[in-house]
Amino acid sequence: MVAPGDCPSQAEYIKYFDDAIAVMQTAAALERIAYELCVDSAAENIDYLEVRWAPRLHMRSGLTIEQVIEAVLSGLESGPIQAVAIVCAMRHHTPEDNVALARDAGHYVGRGVVGFDLAGDEARYPASPQRPAFEAARAAGLRLTCHAGEAGDPSSVEEALALGIERIAHGVIGAREPRIVERIRSEGVVLDMCPTANWKCKAVPSLADHPLPLLVRAGVLCTISTDSRTVADTTLSREFELASEMGMTDDELEHCNAVAYEAKFG
């Protein structure tokens, strides 16, 4: 379940989620894992948590989308901190399936689901065909974010921006293109950066090459996140330590934390 540091690509990194997903196919398992994530986060002094996950990946044993969402929400609600959910569509699923997912997720607006996301293999599956799903999510009252900029070229970040999102999960590869960086900055789009995962996906060749410090100093709004505590084998505390090791000052780290609170969907 833990991706090694020598993953050759995002596509290979994603495969390490398979074993974890395999044991999250019942309502009881989903509820317990959501609860335990809150407990583990509270132990790090985290007081607000946004959980991104893809409900369609948890239907192998017969659960419906509604049952998957309700199990996760039940687990989050029983935890010791404020925790909300962002429903992820997957790039390799059809636009029709993802429109239906967005509409189902919309039924839980005000009940724990706050956002809609798109995740998966960027190199093989572009985001543009999923525009109808984002439109359905927006119409349902969901806030919009998108995974982009961990594979392929910088244009994948522009493709995500064209969907009308407020935040981008990662956006690292987009940092290679000054024009895209300026667009992100000027539009006030927030980048949720996950240094360990970005390195393991080979969006950056090493942690020393991560663009987070330069982006913050350029006025781009950035947060620091974990991506996946299990697959990335990290914690939020560790991600902040890595950012410090990259040369970020305490003031810069505090600014990233403040941005996270200001940009939160819940």
PDB file of C-alpha atoms in Angstrom:
ATOM      1  CA  MET A   1       0.000   0.000   0.000  1.00  0.00           C
ATOM      2  CA  VAL A   2       3.013   2.311   0.335  1.00  0.00           C
ATOM      3  CA  ALA A   3       4.431   3.638  -2.915  1.00  0.00           C
ATOM      4  CA  PRO A   4       8.238   3.516  -3.108  1.00  0.00           C
ATOM      5  CA  GLY A   5      10.361   6.528  -3.875  1.00  0.00           C
ATOM      6  CA  ASP A   6      11.369   5.126  -7.245  1.00  0.00           C
ATOM      7  CA  CYS A   7       7.905   5.088  -8.863  1.00  0.00           C
ATOM      8  CA  PRO A   8       8.533   5.948 -12.517  1.00  0.00           C
ATOM      9  CA  SER A   9       5.257   7.809 -13.050  1.00  0.00           C
ATOM     10  CA  GLN A  10       1.922   8.931 -11.669  1.00  0.00           C
ATOM     11  CA  ALA A  11       0.264   5.927 -13.318  1.00  0.00           C
ATOM     12  CA  GLU A  12       2.513   3.565 -11.348  1.00  0.00           C
ATOM     13  CA  TYR A  13       1.972   5.503  -8.117  1.00  0.00           C
ATOM     14  CA  ILE A  14      -1.811   5.204  -8.472  1.00  0.00           C
ATOM     15  CA  LYS A  15      -1.568   1.401  -8.559  1.00  0.00           C
ATOM     16  CA  TYR A  16      -0.541   1.395  -4.903  1.00  0.00           C
ATOM     17  CA  PHE A  17      -4.059   2.471  -3.954  1.00  0.00           C
ATOM     18  CA  ASP A  18      -5.457  -0.855  -5.183  1.00  0.00           C
ATOM     19  CA  ASP A  19      -4.877  -2.903  -2.019  1.00  0.00           C
ATOM     20  CA  ALA A  20      -6.373  -0.217   0.203  1.00  0.00           C
ATOM     21  CA  ILE A  21      -9.421   0.146  -2.038  1.00  0.00           C
ATOM     22  CA  ALA A  22      -9.904  -3.641  -2.006  1.00  0.00           C
ATOM     23  CA  VAL A  23     -10.585  -3.652   1.742  1.00  0.00           C
ATOM     24  CA  MET A  24     -12.952  -0.668   1.567  1.00  0.00           C
ATOM     25  CA  GLN A  25     -15.900  -2.378  -0.098  1.00  0.00           C
ATOM     26  CA  THR A  26     -18.403  -2.535   2.765  1.00  0.00           C
ATOM     27  CA  ALA A  27     -20.258   0.208   4.585  1.00  0.00           C
ATOM     28  CA  ALA A  28     -18.721  -0.875   7.891  1.00  0.00           C
ATOM     29  CA  ALA A  29     -15.180  -0.667   6.517  1.00  0.00           C
ATOM     30  CA  LEU A  30     -15.744   2.741   4.955  1.00  0.00           C
ATOM     31  CA  GLU A  31     -17.286   4.134   8.125  1.00  0.00           C
ATOM     32  CA  ARG A  32     -14.495   2.813  10.336  1.00  0.00           C
ATOM     33  CA  ILE A  33     -11.699   4.056   8.071  1.00  0.00           C
ATOM     34  CA  ALA A  34     -13.259   7.513   7.796  1.00  0.00           C
ATOM     35  CA  TYR A  35     -13.549   7.670  11.574  1.00  0.00           C
ATOM     36  CA  GLU A  36      -9.967   6.478  12.122  1.00  0.00           C
ATOM     37  CA  LEU A  37      -8.673   9.076   9.666  1.00  0.00           C
ATOM     38  CA  CYS A  38     -10.267  11.750  11.843  1.00  0.00           C
ATOM     39  CA  VAL A  39      -8.718  10.251  14.977  1.00  0.00           C
ATOM     40  CA  ASP A  40      -5.259  10.088  13.381  1.00  0.00           C
ATOM     41  CA  SER A  41      -5.608  13.666  12.148  1.00  0.00           C
ATOM     42  CA  ALA A  42      -6.682  14.918  15.560  1.00  0.00           C
ATOM     43  CA  ALA A  43      -3.511  13.411  17.002  1.00  0.00           C
ATOM     44  CA  GLU A  44      -1.592  15.875  14.805  1.00  0.00           C
ATOM     45  CA  ASN A  45      -3.600  18.821  16.142  1.00  0.00           C
ATOM     46  CA  ILE A  46      -5.549  19.071  12.879  1.00  0.00           C
ATOM     47  CA  ASP A  47      -8.972  20.586  13.579  1.00  0.00           C
ATOM     48  CA  TYR A  48     -10.471  20.652  10.070  1.00  0.00           C
ATOM     49  CA  LEU A  49     -10.255  17.932   7.439  1.00  0.00           C
ATOM     50  CA  GLU A  50     -11.396  17.601   3.836  1.00  0.00           C
ATOM     51  CA  VAL A  51     -11.488  13.978   2.676  1.00  0.00           C
ATOM     52  CA  ARG A  52     -11.301  13.326  -1.057  1.00  0.00           C
ATOM     53  CA  TRP A  53     -12.309   9.887  -2.269  1.00  0.00           C
ATOM     54  CA  ALA A  54     -13.945   8.283  -5.299  1.00  0.00           C
ATOM     55  CA  PRO A  55     -17.255   6.564  -4.421  1.00  0.00           C
ATOM     56  CA  ARG A  56     -17.377   4.578  -7.673  1.00  0.00           C
ATOM     57  CA  LEU A  57     -14.279   2.653  -6.584  1.00  0.00           C
ATOM     58  CA  HIS A  58     -16.157   1.151  -3.616  1.00  0.00           C
ATOM     59  CA  MET A  59     -19.021  -0.657  -5.368  1.00  0.00           C
ATOM     60  CA  ARG A  60     -17.457  -4.088  -5.989  1.00  0.00           C
ATOM     61  CA  SER A  61     -19.524  -5.801  -3.299  1.00  0.00           C
ATOM     62  CA  GLY A  62     -22.828  -4.253  -4.290  1.00  0.00           C
ATOM     63  CA  LEU A  63     -22.883  -0.924  -2.474  1.00  0.00           C
ATOM     64  CA  THR A  64     -24.686   1.930  -4.214  1.00  0.00           C
ATOM     65  CA  ILE A  65     -23.213   5.411  -4.572  1.00  0.00           C
ATOM     66  CA  GLU A  66     -25.591   6.611  -1.872  1.00  0.00           C
ATOM     67  CA  GLN A  67     -24.534   3.853   0.529  1.00  0.00           C
ATOM     68  CA  VAL A  68     -20.858   4.616  -0.048  1.00  0.00           C
ATOM     69  CA  ILE A  69     -21.306   8.341   0.570  1.00  0.00           C
ATOM     70  CA  GLU A  70     -23.479   7.807   3.641  1.00  0.00           C
ATOM     71  CA  ALA A  71     -20.998   5.370   5.184  1.00  0.00           C
ATOM     72  CA  VAL A  72     -18.119   7.803   4.793  1.00  0.00           C
ATOM     73  CA  LEU A  73     -20.167  10.724   6.104  1.00  0.00           C
ATOM     74  CA  SER A  74     -21.204   8.666   9.120  1.00  0.00           C
ATOM     75  CA  GLY A  75     -17.576   7.917   9.932  1.00  0.00           C
ATOM     76  CA  LEU A  76     -16.523  11.542   9.529  1.00  0.00           C
ATOM     77  CA  GLU A  77     -19.388  12.798  11.668  1.00  0.00           C
ATOM     78  CA  SER A  78     -18.454  10.484  14.512  1.00  0.00           C
ATOM     79  CA  GLY A  79     -14.843  11.648  14.553  1.00  0.00           C
ATOM     80  CA  PRO A  80     -13.360  14.134  17.036  1.00  0.00           C
ATOM     81  CA  ILE A  81     -12.790  16.970  14.521  1.00  0.00           C
ATOM     82  CA  GLN A  82     -14.745  18.826  11.863  1.00  0.00           C
ATOM     83  CA  ALA A  83     -14.481  16.729   8.703  1.00  0.00           C
ATOM     84  CA  VAL A  84     -16.198  17.103   5.352  1.00  0.00           C
ATOM     85  CA  ALA A  85     -16.090  15.206   2.069  1.00  0.00           C
ATOM     86  CA  ILE A  86     -15.082  16.025  -1.495  1.00  0.00           C
ATOM     87  CA  VAL A  87     -16.411  13.474  -3.965  1.00  0.00           C
ATOM     88  CA  CYS A  88     -13.939  12.496  -6.682  1.00  0.00           C
ATOM     89  CA  ALA A  89     -14.880  11.467 -10.179  1.00  0.00           C
ATOM     90  CA  MET A  90     -12.266   9.393 -11.990  1.00  0.00           C
ATOM     91  CA  ARG A  91     -10.754  10.382 -15.309  1.00  0.00           C
ATOM     92  CA  HIS A  92     -11.151   6.875 -16.758  1.00  0.00           C
ATOM     93  CA  HIS A  93     -14.875   6.739 -16.001  1.00  0.00           C
ATOM     94  CA  THR A  94     -17.331   7.921 -18.634  1.00  0.00           C
ATOM     95  CA  PRO A  95     -18.653  11.476 -18.556  1.00  0.00           C
ATOM     96  CA  GLU A  96     -22.152  10.001 -18.190  1.00  0.00           C
ATOM     97  CA  ASP A  97     -21.158   8.075 -15.061  1.00  0.00           C
ATOM     98  CA  ASN A  98     -19.475  11.144 -13.624  1.00  0.00           C
ATOM     99  CA  VAL A  99     -22.492  13.366 -14.319  1.00  0.00           C
ATOM    100  CA  ALA A 100     -24.610  10.866 -12.407  1.00  0.00           C
ATOM    101  CA  LEU A 101     -22.044  10.887  -9.586  1.00  0.00           C
ATOM    102  CA  ALA A 102     -22.133  14.681  -9.414  1.00  0.00           C
ATOM    103  CA  ARG A 103     -25.912  14.671  -9.178  1.00  0.00           C
ATOM    104  CA  ASP A 104     -25.875  11.992  -6.478  1.00  0.00           C
ATOM    105  CA  ALA A 105     -23.241  13.924  -4.525  1.00  0.00           C
ATOM    106  CA  GLY A 106     -25.377  17.037  -4.814  1.00  0.00           C
ATOM    107  CA  HIS A 107     -28.053  15.372  -2.701  1.00  0.00           C
ATOM    108  CA  TYR A 108     -25.635  15.617   0.229  1.00  0.00           C
ATOM    109  CA  VAL A 109     -24.882  19.336  -0.022  1.00  0.00           C
ATOM    110  CA  GLY A 110     -25.363  20.709   3.475  1.00  0.00           C
ATOM    111  CA  ARG A 111     -25.061  17.200   4.881  1.00  0.00           C
ATOM    112  CA  GLY A 112     -21.294  16.746   4.735  1.00  0.00           C
ATOM    113  CA  VAL A 113     -20.377  16.759   1.036  1.00  0.00           C
ATOM    114  CA  VAL A 114     -18.901  20.112   0.059  1.00  0.00           C
ATOM    115  CA  GLY A 115     -17.008  19.613  -3.191  1.00  0.00           C
ATOM    116  CA  PHE A 116     -16.464  17.766  -6.458  1.00  0.00           C
ATOM    117  CA  ASP A 117     -13.091  16.681  -7.834  1.00  0.00           C
ATOM    118  CA  LEU A 118     -11.554  14.753 -10.734  1.00  0.00           C
ATOM    119  CA  ALA A 119      -8.646  12.376 -10.151  1.00  0.00           C
ATOM    120  CA  GLY A 120      -6.763   9.611 -11.925  1.00  0.00           C
ATOM    121  CA  ASP A 121      -4.276   9.063 -14.723  1.00  0.00           C
ATOM    122  CA  GLU A 122      -3.638  12.476 -16.309  1.00  0.00           C
ATOM    123  CA  ALA A 123      -1.386  11.183 -19.058  1.00  0.00           C
ATOM    124  CA  ARG A 124      -4.023   8.870 -20.541  1.00  0.00           C
ATOM    125  CA  TYR A 125      -7.279  10.646 -19.712  1.00  0.00           C
ATOM    126  CA  PRO A 126      -7.731  14.390 -20.312  1.00  0.00           C
ATOM    127  CA  ALA A 127     -10.064  16.424 -18.129  1.00  0.00           C
ATOM    128  CA  SER A 128     -11.968  18.273 -20.857  1.00  0.00           C
ATOM    129  CA  PRO A 129     -14.441  15.454 -21.665  1.00  0.00           C
ATOM    130  CA  GLN A 130     -15.588  15.620 -18.035  1.00  0.00           C
ATOM    131  CA  ARG A 131     -16.850  19.202 -18.347  1.00  0.00           C
ATOM    132  CA  PRO A 132     -20.524  18.059 -18.144  1.00  0.00           C
ATOM    133  CA  ALA A 133     -19.804  16.466 -14.767  1.00  0.00           C
ATOM    134  CA  PHE A 134     -18.351  19.715 -13.439  1.00  0.00           C
ATOM    135  CA  GLU A 135     -21.344  21.620 -14.766  1.00  0.00           C
ATOM    136  CA  ALA A 136     -23.682  19.179 -13.021  1.00  0.00           C
ATOM    137  CA  ALA A 137     -21.698  19.505  -9.786  1.00  0.00           C
ATOM    138  CA  ARG A 138     -21.795  23.297  -9.945  1.00  0.00           C
ATOM    139  CA  ALA A 139     -25.545  23.227 -10.586  1.00  0.00           C
ATOM    140  CA  ALA A 140     -25.949  20.982  -7.533  1.00  0.00           C
ATOM    141  CA  GLY A 141     -24.203  23.519  -5.301  1.00  0.00           C
ATOM    142  CA  LEU A 142     -20.835  21.792  -4.982  1.00  0.00           C
ATOM    143  CA  ARG A 143     -17.504  23.643  -4.885  1.00  0.00           C
ATOM    144  CA  LEU A 144     -15.060  22.595  -7.611  1.00  0.00           C
ATOM    145  CA  THR A 145     -11.482  21.360  -7.557  1.00  0.00           C
ATOM    146  CA  CYS A 146      -9.443  19.145  -9.883  1.00  0.00           C
ATOM    147  CA  HIS A 147      -6.326  16.997  -9.714  1.00  0.00           C
ATOM    148  CA  ALA A 148      -3.897  18.249 -12.358  1.00  0.00           C
ATOM    149  CA  GLY A 149      -0.216  18.875 -12.871  1.00  0.00           C
ATOM    150  CA  GLU A 150       1.267  15.585 -11.665  1.00  0.00           C
ATOM    151  CA  ALA A 151       1.747  14.032 -15.114  1.00  0.00           C
ATOM    152  CA  GLY A 152       1.902  15.054 -18.746  1.00  0.00           C
ATOM    153  CA  ASP A 153       2.724  18.636 -19.641  1.00  0.00           C
ATOM    154  CA  PRO A 154       1.724  22.054 -18.252  1.00  0.00           C
ATOM    155  CA  SER A 155      -1.317  22.204 -20.525  1.00  0.00           C
ATOM    156  CA  SER A 156      -3.096  19.753 -18.206  1.00  0.00           C
ATOM    157  CA  VAL A 157      -3.213  22.523 -15.603  1.00  0.00           C
ATOM    158  CA  GLU A 158      -4.720  24.959 -18.094  1.00  0.00           C
ATOM    159  CA  GLU A 159      -7.264  22.295 -18.990  1.00  0.00           C
ATOM    160  CA  ALA A 160      -8.293  22.111 -15.334  1.00  0.00           C
ATOM    161  CA  LEU A 161      -8.496  25.895 -15.059  1.00  0.00           C
ATOM    162  CA  ALA A 162     -10.884  25.933 -18.025  1.00  0.00           C
ATOM    163  CA  LEU A 163     -13.362  23.865 -15.980  1.00  0.00           C
ATOM    164  CA  GLY A 164     -14.010  26.812 -13.667  1.00  0.00           C
ATOM    165  CA  ILE A 165     -12.411  25.293 -10.593  1.00  0.00           C
ATOM    166  CA  GLU A 166     -11.401  27.170  -7.433  1.00  0.00           C
ATOM    167  CA  ARG A 167      -8.549  24.897  -6.430  1.00  0.00           C
ATOM    168  CA  ILE A 168      -6.136  22.484  -8.087  1.00  0.00           C
ATOM    169  CA  ALA A 169      -4.751  19.431  -6.343  1.00  0.00           C
ATOM    170  CA  HIS A 170      -1.013  19.677  -7.079  1.00  0.00           C
ATOM    171  CA  GLY A 171      -0.478  21.806 -10.211  1.00  0.00           C
ATOM    172  CA  VAL A 172       3.251  21.115  -9.937  1.00  0.00           C
ATOM    173  CA  ILE A 173       4.009  20.633 -13.622  1.00  0.00           C
ATOM    174  CA  GLY A 174       2.173  23.848 -14.435  1.00  0.00           C
ATOM    175  CA  ALA A 175       4.828  25.679 -12.424  1.00  0.00           C
ATOM    176  CA  ARG A 176       7.259  25.047 -15.282  1.00  0.00           C
ATOM    177  CA  GLU A 177       5.422  27.590 -17.427  1.00  0.00           C
ATOM    178  CA  PRO A 178       5.539  31.217 -16.181  1.00  0.00           C
ATOM    179  CA  ARG A 179       2.434  32.129 -18.168  1.00  0.00           C
ATOM    180  CA  ILE A 180       0.411  29.459 -16.350  1.00  0.00           C
ATOM    181  CA  VAL A 181       1.807  30.478 -12.969  1.00  0.00           C
ATOM    182  CA  GLU A 182       0.699  34.052 -13.633  1.00  0.00           C
ATOM    183  CA  ARG A 183      -2.760  32.893 -14.640  1.00  0.00           C
ATOM    184  CA  ILE A 184      -3.112  30.838 -11.445  1.00  0.00           C
ATOM    185  CA  ARG A 185      -1.948  33.818  -9.381  1.00  0.00           C
ATOM    186  CA  SER A 186      -4.133  36.387 -11.104  1.00  0.00           C
ATOM    187  CA  GLU A 187      -7.255  34.217 -10.942  1.00  0.00           C
ATOM    188  CA  GLY A 188      -6.696  33.424  -7.270  1.00  0.00           C
ATOM    189  CA  VAL A 189      -6.771  29.663  -7.818  1.00  0.00           C
ATOM    190  CA  VAL A 190      -5.367  27.736  -4.859  1.00  0.00           C
ATOM    191  CA  LEU A 191      -2.824  24.946  -5.314  1.00  0.00           C
ATOM    192  CA  ASP A 192      -3.078  22.112  -2.794  1.00  0.00           C
ATOM    193  CA  MET A 193       0.525  20.894  -2.809  1.00  0.00           C
ATOM    194  CA  CYS A 194       1.668  17.487  -1.547  1.00  0.00           C
ATOM    195  CA  PRO A 195       5.474  17.368  -1.705  1.00  0.00           C
ATOM    196  CA  THR A 196       6.036  13.667  -0.950  1.00  0.00           C
ATOM    197  CA  ALA A 197       3.371  12.481  -3.379  1.00  0.00           C
ATOM    198  CA  ASN A 198       4.553  14.935  -6.043  1.00  0.00           C
ATOM    199  CA  TRP A 199       8.054  13.494  -5.768  1.00  0.00           C
ATOM    200  CA  LYS A 200       6.858   9.882  -5.770  1.00  0.00           C
ATOM    201  CA  CYS A 201       4.782  10.600  -8.905  1.00  0.00           C
ATOM    202  CA  LYS A 202       7.906  12.119 -10.495  1.00  0.00           C
ATOM    203  CA  ALA A 203       6.222  15.464 -11.041  1.00  0.00           C
ATOM    204  CA  VAL A 204       9.515  16.716  -9.596  1.00  0.00           C
ATOM    205  CA  PRO A 205      12.843  14.834  -9.798  1.00  0.00           C
ATOM    206  CA  SER A 206      13.589  15.492  -6.123  1.00  0.00           C
ATOM    207  CA  LEU A 207      12.076  17.278  -3.153  1.00  0.00           C
ATOM    208  CA  ALA A 208      14.777  19.914  -3.497  1.00  0.00           C
ATOM    209  CA  ASP A 209      13.309  20.743  -6.915  1.00  0.00           C
ATOM    210  CA  HIS A 210       9.759  21.214  -5.639  1.00  0.00           C
ATOM    211  CA  PRO A 211       8.334  24.584  -6.759  1.00  0.00           C
ATOM    212  CA  LEU A 212       6.334  25.267  -3.574  1.00  0.00           C
ATOM    213  CA  PRO A 213       8.702  27.884  -2.078  1.00  0.00           C
ATOM    214  CA  LEU A 214       9.030  29.803  -5.352  1.00  0.00           C
ATOM    215  CA  LEU A 215       5.286  29.714  -5.964  1.00  0.00           C
ATOM    216  CA  VAL A 216       4.519  31.097  -2.511  1.00  0.00           C
ATOM    217  CA  ARG A 217       7.083  33.870  -3.024  1.00  0.00           C
ATOM    218  CA  ALA A 218       5.522  34.647  -6.406  1.00  0.00           C
ATOM    219  CA  GLY A 219       2.178  35.287  -4.738  1.00  0.00           C
ATOM    220  CA  VAL A 220       0.456  32.033  -5.682  1.00  0.00           C
ATOM    221  CA  LEU A 221      -1.961  30.780  -3.049  1.00  0.00           C
ATOM    222  CA  CYS A 222      -0.738  27.372  -1.853  1.00  0.00           C
ATOM    223  CA  THR A 223      -1.710  24.906   0.835  1.00  0.00           C
ATOM    224  CA  ILE A 224       0.285  21.945   2.126  1.00  0.00           C
ATOM    225  CA  SER A 225      -1.436  18.566   2.173  1.00  0.00           C
ATOM    226  CA  THR A 226      -0.675  14.837   2.306  1.00  0.00           C
ATOM    227  CA  ASP A 227      -2.388  13.428  -0.823  1.00  0.00           C
ATOM    228  CA  SER A 228      -2.666  10.042   0.902  1.00  0.00           C
ATOM    229  CA  ARG A 229      -1.203   9.350   4.312  1.00  0.00           C
ATOM    230  CA  THR A 230      -0.929   5.638   3.512  1.00  0.00           C
ATOM    231  CA  VAL A 231       0.258   5.504  -0.103  1.00  0.00           C
ATOM    232  CA  ALA A 232       2.570   8.498   0.262  1.00  0.00           C
ATOM    233  CA  ASP A 233       3.619   7.214   3.716  1.00  0.00           C
ATOM    234  CA  THR A 234       3.492  10.631   5.308  1.00  0.00           C
ATOM    235  CA  THR A 235       1.647  12.915   7.710  1.00  0.00           C
ATOM    236  CA  LEU A 236       0.745  16.582   7.495  1.00  0.00           C
ATOM    237  CA  SER A 237       3.399  17.300  10.121  1.00  0.00           C
ATOM    238  CA  ARG A 238       5.986  15.598   7.920  1.00  0.00           C
ATOM    239  CA  GLU A 239       4.912  17.594   4.862  1.00  0.00           C
ATOM    240  CA  PHE A 240       5.393  20.846   6.769  1.00  0.00           C
ATOM    241  CA  GLU A 241       8.811  19.616   7.912  1.00  0.00           C
ATOM    242  CA  LEU A 242       9.764  18.911   4.292  1.00  0.00           C
ATOM    243  CA  ALA A 243       8.615  22.378   3.253  1.00  0.00           C
ATOM    244  CA  SER A 244      10.830  23.817   5.992  1.00  0.00           C
ATOM    245  CA  GLU A 245      13.738  21.752   4.709  1.00  0.00           C
ATOM    246  CA  MET A 246      13.102  23.287   1.263  1.00  0.00           C
ATOM    247  CA  GLY A 247      13.933  26.639   2.826  1.00  0.00           C
ATOM    248  CA  MET A 248      10.479  27.990   3.592  1.00  0.00           C
ATOM    249  CA  THR A 249      10.330  30.320   6.568  1.00  0.00           C
ATOM    250  CA  ASP A 250       7.946  29.980   9.494  1.00  0.00           C
ATOM    251  CA  ASP A 251       6.017  32.970   8.175  1.00  0.00           C
ATOM    252  CA  GLU A 252       5.641  31.294   4.778  1.00  0.00           C
ATOM    253  CA  LEU A 253       4.450  28.064   6.369  1.00  0.00           C
ATOM    254  CA  GLU A 254       1.959  29.961   8.519  1.00  0.00           C
ATOM    255  CA  HIS A 255       0.737  31.724   5.389  1.00  0.00           C
ATOM    256  CA  CYS A 256       0.094  28.361   3.678  1.00  0.00           C
ATOM    257  CA  ASN A 257      -1.896  27.258   6.707  1.00  0.00           C
ATOM    258  CA  ALA A 258      -3.897  30.483   6.653  1.00  0.00           C
ATOM    259  CA  VAL A 259      -4.631  29.983   2.951  1.00  0.00           C
ATOM    260  CA  ALA A 260      -5.935  26.502   3.746  1.00  0.00           C
ATOM    261  CA  TYR A 261      -8.465  27.912   6.198  1.00  0.00           C
ATOM    262  CA  GLU A 262      -9.483  30.714   3.828  1.00  0.00           C
ATOM    263  CA  ALA A 263      -9.898  28.352   0.854  1.00  0.00           C
ATOM    264  CA  LYS A 264     -11.665  25.511   2.650  1.00  0.00           C
ATOM    265  CA  PHE A 265     -14.956  24.328   1.189  1.00  0.00           C
ATOM    266  CA  GLY A 266     -16.649  23.477   4.482  1.00  0.00           C
TER     267      GLY A 266
END
